[in-house]
Amino acid sequence: MHFPPRYPWSNFPPVSIHSPESAVKKHPLYNASKSGDPEAAFRLVSELVSPSVTKSLIDRYATELPILVSAHALESSGVNAIPAALAELLEEKTGFESDTDVVQTNVVSHTGASGIHRIAHQAMFTGTIIRNRNYLLVDDFVGQGGTLANLRGYILDKGGRVVAATVLTGKPYSATICLESQTLQRLRDKHGKNLESWWPDKFGHSLDCLTESEARYLEKIESFESIRYRIAQAEQS
């Protein structure tokens, strides 16, 4: 079985979020943008991108010369145009180079999905990565952060480096994508060695490669047996 690669987080910075979720999802151009209309998506992000967040990206990463790489997420209704539009706009405003070669290869249907569905259906990527170059991840939304984790893993696996991530919107608590040591310890304490040994066989990475939100979600589930059952059910849905 082929797994999307993942790596431990190593003090990865919080995801930079441009706009509140309500402003994005209630915007009249949102549905068209999610369904693949590039013109609608560019107008959407032009209205909602944050000048202060953009400036902070320039101030912090200009010396890193990162390449902007977007998730190009496949939705059941089409190719989500928002990540590419956000990367295009940020290229204009930051002067950072933008990648157009990396694409998602599978449909995961994460929009509106449950947490367990997101974990069971992992995004996978293909495309050329330049070894030893810095990358800045771009997506439309951060929820559990799994897509960003897998895109980061793909880039690292191909010899690139990932310095940060930015999204158009997401819940404020989801900005913390780097797994905190105390969260990992609570997850281990609750579900024991069963989860620790089963997880790499199932997903190809150890528990320390989970995002903070993924680990918190799994911690809330009552037992390891329930985690395994729910993932099996989600895989069949």
PDB file of C-alpha atoms in Angstrom:
ATOM      1  CA  MET A   1       0.000   0.000   0.000  1.00  0.00           C
ATOM      2  CA  HIS A   2       1.283   3.484  -0.883  1.00  0.00           C
ATOM      3  CA  PHE A   3       1.063   6.092   1.874  1.00  0.00           C
ATOM      4  CA  PRO A   4       1.427   9.865   1.575  1.00  0.00           C
ATOM      5  CA  PRO A   5       4.702  10.663   3.379  1.00  0.00           C
ATOM      6  CA  ARG A   6       4.698  12.683   6.572  1.00  0.00           C
ATOM      7  CA  TYR A   7       7.392  13.953   8.913  1.00  0.00           C
ATOM      8  CA  PRO A   8       7.538  15.233  12.513  1.00  0.00           C
ATOM      9  CA  TRP A   9       6.841  18.953  12.801  1.00  0.00           C
ATOM     10  CA  SER A  10      10.072  20.395  14.262  1.00  0.00           C
ATOM     11  CA  ASN A  11       8.569  23.657  15.596  1.00  0.00           C
ATOM     12  CA  PHE A  12       6.659  24.448  12.400  1.00  0.00           C
ATOM     13  CA  PRO A  13       5.101  27.945  12.700  1.00  0.00           C
ATOM     14  CA  PRO A  14       1.348  28.543  13.023  1.00  0.00           C
ATOM     15  CA  VAL A  15      -0.574  28.692   9.755  1.00  0.00           C
ATOM     16  CA  SER A  16      -1.240  32.286   8.627  1.00  0.00           C
ATOM     17  CA  ILE A  17      -5.004  32.785   8.142  1.00  0.00           C
ATOM     18  CA  HIS A  18      -6.224  35.705   6.003  1.00  0.00           C
ATOM     19  CA  SER A  19      -9.984  35.943   6.677  1.00  0.00           C
ATOM     20  CA  PRO A  20     -12.686  34.654   9.050  1.00  0.00           C
ATOM     21  CA  GLU A  21     -14.468  31.515   7.916  1.00  0.00           C
ATOM     22  CA  SER A  22     -17.872  33.210   7.844  1.00  0.00           C
ATOM     23  CA  ALA A  23     -16.630  35.944   5.491  1.00  0.00           C
ATOM     24  CA  VAL A  24     -15.275  33.389   3.026  1.00  0.00           C
ATOM     25  CA  LYS A  25     -18.040  30.783   3.062  1.00  0.00           C
ATOM     26  CA  LYS A  26     -20.844  33.359   2.867  1.00  0.00           C
ATOM     27  CA  HIS A  27     -19.217  35.223  -0.009  1.00  0.00           C
ATOM     28  CA  PRO A  28     -21.349  35.095  -3.203  1.00  0.00           C
ATOM     29  CA  LEU A  29     -18.369  33.831  -5.228  1.00  0.00           C
ATOM     30  CA  TYR A  30     -17.414  31.028  -2.827  1.00  0.00           C
ATOM     31  CA  ASN A  31     -19.363  28.139  -4.379  1.00  0.00           C
ATOM     32  CA  ALA A  32     -18.246  28.955  -7.921  1.00  0.00           C
ATOM     33  CA  SER A  33     -14.667  29.222  -6.720  1.00  0.00           C
ATOM     34  CA  LYS A  34     -14.793  25.849  -4.967  1.00  0.00           C
ATOM     35  CA  SER A  35     -16.260  24.288  -8.113  1.00  0.00           C
ATOM     36  CA  GLY A  36     -13.425  25.407 -10.356  1.00  0.00           C
ATOM     37  CA  ASP A  37     -14.151  28.926 -11.661  1.00  0.00           C
ATOM     38  CA  PRO A  38     -10.707  30.611 -11.690  1.00  0.00           C
ATOM     39  CA  GLU A  39     -12.045  34.114 -12.344  1.00  0.00           C
ATOM     40  CA  ALA A  40     -14.461  33.874  -9.417  1.00  0.00           C
ATOM     41  CA  ALA A  41     -11.691  32.493  -7.212  1.00  0.00           C
ATOM     42  CA  PHE A  42      -9.296  35.320  -8.042  1.00  0.00           C
ATOM     43  CA  ARG A  43     -11.972  37.932  -7.329  1.00  0.00           C
ATOM     44  CA  LEU A  44     -12.801  36.146  -4.064  1.00  0.00           C
ATOM     45  CA  VAL A  45      -9.243  36.084  -2.787  1.00  0.00           C
ATOM     46  CA  SER A  46      -8.592  39.639  -4.006  1.00  0.00           C
ATOM     47  CA  GLU A  47     -11.377  40.855  -1.743  1.00  0.00           C
ATOM     48  CA  LEU A  48     -10.503  38.712   1.265  1.00  0.00           C
ATOM     49  CA  VAL A  49      -6.715  38.430   1.403  1.00  0.00           C
ATOM     50  CA  SER A  50      -5.299  40.261   4.411  1.00  0.00           C
ATOM     51  CA  PRO A  51      -2.748  43.035   3.739  1.00  0.00           C
ATOM     52  CA  SER A  52      -1.315  42.619   7.245  1.00  0.00           C
ATOM     53  CA  VAL A  53      -0.927  38.851   6.901  1.00  0.00           C
ATOM     54  CA  THR A  54       0.641  39.322   3.465  1.00  0.00           C
ATOM     55  CA  LYS A  55       3.086  41.878   4.886  1.00  0.00           C
ATOM     56  CA  SER A  56       4.019  39.509   7.714  1.00  0.00           C
ATOM     57  CA  LEU A  57       4.808  36.782   5.169  1.00  0.00           C
ATOM     58  CA  ILE A  58       7.063  39.183   3.268  1.00  0.00           C
ATOM     59  CA  ASP A  59       8.775  40.427   6.428  1.00  0.00           C
ATOM     60  CA  ARG A  60       9.420  36.951   7.776  1.00  0.00           C
ATOM     61  CA  TYR A  61      10.233  34.940   4.658  1.00  0.00           C
ATOM     62  CA  ALA A  62      11.602  37.304   1.986  1.00  0.00           C
ATOM     63  CA  THR A  63      15.168  36.223   2.737  1.00  0.00           C
ATOM     64  CA  GLU A  64      14.109  32.553   2.406  1.00  0.00           C
ATOM     65  CA  LEU A  65      12.948  33.089  -1.209  1.00  0.00           C
ATOM     66  CA  PRO A  66      10.179  30.484  -0.850  1.00  0.00           C
ATOM     67  CA  ILE A  67       8.236  28.997  -3.738  1.00  0.00           C
ATOM     68  CA  LEU A  68       4.470  29.255  -3.244  1.00  0.00           C
ATOM     69  CA  VAL A  69       2.898  25.827  -3.756  1.00  0.00           C
ATOM     70  CA  SER A  70      -0.874  25.346  -3.607  1.00  0.00           C
ATOM     71  CA  ALA A  71      -2.854  22.224  -2.870  1.00  0.00           C
ATOM     72  CA  HIS A  72      -4.909  22.189  -6.135  1.00  0.00           C
ATOM     73  CA  ALA A  73      -7.516  20.166  -4.235  1.00  0.00           C
ATOM     74  CA  LEU A  74      -9.857  17.933  -6.196  1.00  0.00           C
ATOM     75  CA  GLU A  75     -13.478  18.227  -5.076  1.00  0.00           C
ATOM     76  CA  SER A  76     -16.431  16.108  -6.165  1.00  0.00           C
ATOM     77  CA  SER A  77     -17.746  19.193  -7.990  1.00  0.00           C
ATOM     78  CA  GLY A  78     -14.449  19.984  -9.744  1.00  0.00           C
ATOM     79  CA  VAL A  79     -10.990  21.339  -9.029  1.00  0.00           C
ATOM     80  CA  ASN A  80     -11.082  23.801  -6.151  1.00  0.00           C
ATOM     81  CA  ALA A  81      -9.779  27.027  -7.723  1.00  0.00           C
ATOM     82  CA  ILE A  82      -9.170  28.952  -4.484  1.00  0.00           C
ATOM     83  CA  PRO A  83      -5.690  27.649  -3.531  1.00  0.00           C
ATOM     84  CA  ALA A  84      -4.221  28.397  -6.972  1.00  0.00           C
ATOM     85  CA  ALA A  85      -5.874  31.833  -7.025  1.00  0.00           C
ATOM     86  CA  LEU A  86      -4.484  32.642  -3.585  1.00  0.00           C
ATOM     87  CA  ALA A  87      -1.012  31.534  -4.666  1.00  0.00           C
ATOM     88  CA  GLU A  88      -1.293  33.678  -7.815  1.00  0.00           C
ATOM     89  CA  LEU A  89      -2.352  36.741  -5.846  1.00  0.00           C
ATOM     90  CA  LEU A  90       0.363  36.230  -3.234  1.00  0.00           C
ATOM     91  CA  GLU A  91       2.922  35.893  -6.020  1.00  0.00           C
ATOM     92  CA  GLU A  92       1.893  39.349  -7.237  1.00  0.00           C
ATOM     93  CA  LYS A  93       1.955  40.901  -3.773  1.00  0.00           C
ATOM     94  CA  THR A  94       5.043  39.221  -2.307  1.00  0.00           C
ATOM     95  CA  GLY A  95       7.260  38.678  -5.326  1.00  0.00           C
ATOM     96  CA  PHE A  96       7.708  35.039  -4.302  1.00  0.00           C
ATOM     97  CA  GLU A  97       7.842  32.515  -7.144  1.00  0.00           C
ATOM     98  CA  SER A  98       4.773  30.309  -7.605  1.00  0.00           C
ATOM     99  CA  ASP A  99       4.773  26.597  -8.501  1.00  0.00           C
ATOM    100  CA  THR A 100       2.183  25.243 -10.937  1.00  0.00           C
ATOM    101  CA  ASP A 101       3.496  21.688 -11.300  1.00  0.00           C
ATOM    102  CA  VAL A 102       2.509  20.072  -8.001  1.00  0.00           C
ATOM    103  CA  VAL A 103      -1.052  18.713  -8.049  1.00  0.00           C
ATOM    104  CA  GLN A 104      -3.245  16.516  -5.894  1.00  0.00           C
ATOM    105  CA  THR A 105      -3.806  13.105  -7.474  1.00  0.00           C
ATOM    106  CA  ASN A 106      -6.899  11.848  -5.657  1.00  0.00           C
ATOM    107  CA  VAL A 107     -10.376  13.026  -4.679  1.00  0.00           C
ATOM    108  CA  VAL A 108     -10.754  13.092  -0.894  1.00  0.00           C
ATOM    109  CA  SER A 109     -13.962  15.162  -0.581  1.00  0.00           C
ATOM    110  CA  HIS A 110     -12.882  16.895   2.625  1.00  0.00           C
ATOM    111  CA  THR A 111     -15.272  19.844   2.302  1.00  0.00           C
ATOM    112  CA  GLY A 112     -17.942  19.457   4.977  1.00  0.00           C
ATOM    113  CA  ALA A 113     -16.643  16.005   5.918  1.00  0.00           C
ATOM    114  CA  SER A 114     -16.271  14.598   9.423  1.00  0.00           C
ATOM    115  CA  GLY A 115     -12.942  14.485  11.188  1.00  0.00           C
ATOM    116  CA  ILE A 116     -12.674  10.732  10.837  1.00  0.00           C
ATOM    117  CA  HIS A 117     -13.412  10.941   7.081  1.00  0.00           C
ATOM    118  CA  ARG A 118     -10.590  13.454   6.703  1.00  0.00           C
ATOM    119  CA  ILE A 119      -8.193  11.133   8.491  1.00  0.00           C
ATOM    120  CA  ALA A 120      -9.326   8.054   6.543  1.00  0.00           C
ATOM    121  CA  HIS A 121      -9.053   9.761   3.142  1.00  0.00           C
ATOM    122  CA  GLN A 122      -5.558  11.223   2.799  1.00  0.00           C
ATOM    123  CA  ALA A 123      -4.593  13.663   0.035  1.00  0.00           C
ATOM    124  CA  MET A 124      -1.742  12.546  -2.221  1.00  0.00           C
ATOM    125  CA  PHE A 125       0.408  14.649  -4.556  1.00  0.00           C
ATOM    126  CA  THR A 126       2.655  14.478  -7.581  1.00  0.00           C
ATOM    127  CA  GLY A 127       4.872  16.973  -9.391  1.00  0.00           C
ATOM    128  CA  THR A 128       8.426  18.232  -9.526  1.00  0.00           C
ATOM    129  CA  ILE A 129      10.102  19.520  -6.360  1.00  0.00           C
ATOM    130  CA  ILE A 130      13.384  21.441  -6.513  1.00  0.00           C
ATOM    131  CA  ARG A 131      15.833  19.947  -4.042  1.00  0.00           C
ATOM    132  CA  ASN A 132      17.030  22.261  -1.246  1.00  0.00           C
ATOM    133  CA  ARG A 133      14.590  25.034  -2.205  1.00  0.00           C
ATOM    134  CA  ASN A 134      12.250  26.567   0.353  1.00  0.00           C
ATOM    135  CA  TYR A 135       8.484  26.233  -0.120  1.00  0.00           C
ATOM    136  CA  LEU A 136       5.517  28.068   1.393  1.00  0.00           C
ATOM    137  CA  LEU A 137       2.283  26.044   1.399  1.00  0.00           C
ATOM    138  CA  VAL A 138      -0.946  27.693   0.193  1.00  0.00           C
ATOM    139  CA  ASP A 139      -4.485  26.348   0.648  1.00  0.00           C
ATOM    140  CA  ASP A 140      -8.016  27.666   0.903  1.00  0.00           C
ATOM    141  CA  PHE A 141      -8.815  26.264   4.346  1.00  0.00           C
ATOM    142  CA  VAL A 142      -7.169  24.694   7.368  1.00  0.00           C
ATOM    143  CA  GLY A 143      -9.318  22.395   9.485  1.00  0.00           C
ATOM    144  CA  GLN A 144      -7.468  19.395  10.833  1.00  0.00           C
ATOM    145  CA  GLY A 145      -4.471  20.302   8.684  1.00  0.00           C
ATOM    146  CA  GLY A 146      -4.058  16.884   7.087  1.00  0.00           C
ATOM    147  CA  THR A 147      -3.802  18.163   3.511  1.00  0.00           C
ATOM    148  CA  LEU A 148      -1.100  20.644   4.495  1.00  0.00           C
ATOM    149  CA  ALA A 149       0.710  17.917   6.441  1.00  0.00           C
ATOM    150  CA  ASN A 150       0.693  15.635   3.404  1.00  0.00           C
ATOM    151  CA  LEU A 151       1.746  18.377   0.995  1.00  0.00           C
ATOM    152  CA  ARG A 152       4.605  19.256   3.351  1.00  0.00           C
ATOM    153  CA  GLY A 153       5.519  15.573   3.581  1.00  0.00           C
ATOM    154  CA  TYR A 154       5.571  15.236  -0.197  1.00  0.00           C
ATOM    155  CA  ILE A 155       7.916  18.213  -0.554  1.00  0.00           C
ATOM    156  CA  LEU A 156      10.254  17.015   2.206  1.00  0.00           C
ATOM    157  CA  ASP A 157      10.279  13.519   0.739  1.00  0.00           C
ATOM    158  CA  LYS A 158      11.472  14.954  -2.590  1.00  0.00           C
ATOM    159  CA  GLY A 159      14.269  16.963  -0.988  1.00  0.00           C
ATOM    160  CA  GLY A 160      12.638  20.361  -0.622  1.00  0.00           C
ATOM    161  CA  ARG A 161      12.186  22.415   2.550  1.00  0.00           C
ATOM    162  CA  VAL A 162       8.920  23.870   3.898  1.00  0.00           C
ATOM    163  CA  VAL A 163       9.151  27.097   5.889  1.00  0.00           C
ATOM    164  CA  ALA A 164       5.479  27.973   6.498  1.00  0.00           C
ATOM    165  CA  ALA A 165       1.859  27.707   5.382  1.00  0.00           C
ATOM    166  CA  THR A 166      -0.883  30.226   4.683  1.00  0.00           C
ATOM    167  CA  VAL A 167      -4.601  29.775   3.973  1.00  0.00           C
ATOM    168  CA  LEU A 168      -7.505  31.993   3.015  1.00  0.00           C
ATOM    169  CA  THR A 169      -9.532  30.872   6.019  1.00  0.00           C
ATOM    170  CA  GLY A 170      -9.855  28.406   8.867  1.00  0.00           C
ATOM    171  CA  LYS A 171     -10.751  28.163  12.512  1.00  0.00           C
ATOM    172  CA  PRO A 172      -8.305  30.125  14.686  1.00  0.00           C
ATOM    173  CA  TYR A 173      -7.408  27.083  16.806  1.00  0.00           C
ATOM    174  CA  SER A 174      -6.508  25.154  13.635  1.00  0.00           C
ATOM    175  CA  ALA A 175      -3.684  27.596  12.966  1.00  0.00           C
ATOM    176  CA  THR A 176      -1.580  25.586  15.426  1.00  0.00           C
ATOM    177  CA  ILE A 177      -0.675  22.727  13.104  1.00  0.00           C
ATOM    178  CA  CYS A 178       2.537  21.645  14.824  1.00  0.00           C
ATOM    179  CA  LEU A 179       1.769  18.787  17.224  1.00  0.00           C
ATOM    180  CA  GLU A 180       2.429  19.825  20.813  1.00  0.00           C
ATOM    181  CA  SER A 181       4.313  17.361  23.002  1.00  0.00           C
ATOM    182  CA  GLN A 182       1.680  17.406  25.753  1.00  0.00           C
ATOM    183  CA  THR A 183      -1.080  16.594  23.231  1.00  0.00           C
ATOM    184  CA  LEU A 184       0.902  13.648  21.897  1.00  0.00           C
ATOM    185  CA  GLN A 185       1.478  12.399  25.446  1.00  0.00           C
ATOM    186  CA  ARG A 186      -2.231  12.610  26.285  1.00  0.00           C
ATOM    187  CA  LEU A 187      -3.048  10.661  23.103  1.00  0.00           C
ATOM    188  CA  ARG A 188      -0.548   7.965  24.062  1.00  0.00           C
ATOM    189  CA  ASP A 189      -1.799   7.860  27.626  1.00  0.00           C
ATOM    190  CA  LYS A 190      -5.396   7.378  26.525  1.00  0.00           C
ATOM    191  CA  HIS A 191      -5.021   4.851  23.698  1.00  0.00           C
ATOM    192  CA  GLY A 192      -1.795   3.110  24.697  1.00  0.00           C
ATOM    193  CA  LYS A 193       0.525   0.964  22.645  1.00  0.00           C
ATOM    194  CA  ASN A 194      -2.297  -0.417  20.498  1.00  0.00           C
ATOM    195  CA  LEU A 195      -2.711   2.885  18.653  1.00  0.00           C
ATOM    196  CA  GLU A 196       1.043   3.535  18.607  1.00  0.00           C
ATOM    197  CA  SER A 197       1.808   0.227  16.878  1.00  0.00           C
ATOM    198  CA  TRP A 198      -1.251   0.128  14.577  1.00  0.00           C
ATOM    199  CA  TRP A 199      -1.034   3.672  13.217  1.00  0.00           C
ATOM    200  CA  PRO A 200       2.213   3.327  11.168  1.00  0.00           C
ATOM    201  CA  ASP A 201       0.959   0.122   9.566  1.00  0.00           C
ATOM    202  CA  LYS A 202      -2.289   1.834   8.641  1.00  0.00           C
ATOM    203  CA  PHE A 203      -1.052   5.262   7.524  1.00  0.00           C
ATOM    204  CA  GLY A 204       2.683   4.921   7.020  1.00  0.00           C
ATOM    205  CA  HIS A 205       3.784   7.438   9.633  1.00  0.00           C
ATOM    206  CA  SER A 206       4.201   7.575  13.399  1.00  0.00           C
ATOM    207  CA  LEU A 207       1.903   9.458  15.776  1.00  0.00           C
ATOM    208  CA  ASP A 208       4.340  12.383  16.066  1.00  0.00           C
ATOM    209  CA  CYS A 209       3.553  13.243  12.430  1.00  0.00           C
ATOM    210  CA  LEU A 210      -0.099  13.998  13.256  1.00  0.00           C
ATOM    211  CA  THR A 211      -1.261  17.591  13.290  1.00  0.00           C
ATOM    212  CA  GLU A 212      -2.318  19.151  16.575  1.00  0.00           C
ATOM    213  CA  SER A 213      -5.990  19.093  15.525  1.00  0.00           C
ATOM    214  CA  GLU A 214      -5.837  15.467  14.355  1.00  0.00           C
ATOM    215  CA  ALA A 215      -4.310  14.363  17.644  1.00  0.00           C
ATOM    216  CA  ARG A 216      -6.879  16.290  19.671  1.00  0.00           C
ATOM    217  CA  TYR A 217      -9.665  14.731  17.612  1.00  0.00           C
ATOM    218  CA  LEU A 218      -8.352  11.198  18.148  1.00  0.00           C
ATOM    219  CA  GLU A 219      -7.848  11.866  21.854  1.00  0.00           C
ATOM    220  CA  LYS A 220     -11.566  12.570  22.240  1.00  0.00           C
ATOM    221  CA  ILE A 221     -12.599   9.188  20.805  1.00  0.00           C
ATOM    222  CA  GLU A 222     -13.451   6.750  23.584  1.00  0.00           C
ATOM    223  CA  SER A 223     -11.150   3.862  22.697  1.00  0.00           C
ATOM    224  CA  PHE A 224      -8.586   2.518  20.243  1.00  0.00           C
ATOM    225  CA  GLU A 225     -11.129  -0.051  19.045  1.00  0.00           C
ATOM    226  CA  SER A 226     -13.549   2.754  18.238  1.00  0.00           C
ATOM    227  CA  ILE A 227     -10.879   4.634  16.267  1.00  0.00           C
ATOM    228  CA  ARG A 228     -10.105   1.563  14.205  1.00  0.00           C
ATOM    229  CA  TYR A 229     -13.799   0.804  13.590  1.00  0.00           C
ATOM    230  CA  ARG A 230     -14.683   4.376  12.625  1.00  0.00           C
ATOM    231  CA  ILE A 231     -11.788   4.619  10.176  1.00  0.00           C
ATOM    232  CA  ALA A 232     -12.803   1.326   8.567  1.00  0.00           C
ATOM    233  CA  GLN A 233     -16.372   2.599   8.219  1.00  0.00           C
ATOM    234  CA  ALA A 234     -15.194   5.906   6.740  1.00  0.00           C
ATOM    235  CA  GLU A 235     -13.024   4.123   4.188  1.00  0.00           C
ATOM    236  CA  GLN A 236     -16.088   2.288   2.897  1.00  0.00           C
ATOM    237  CA  SER A 237     -18.273   5.396   2.674  1.00  0.00           C
TER     238      SER A 237
END
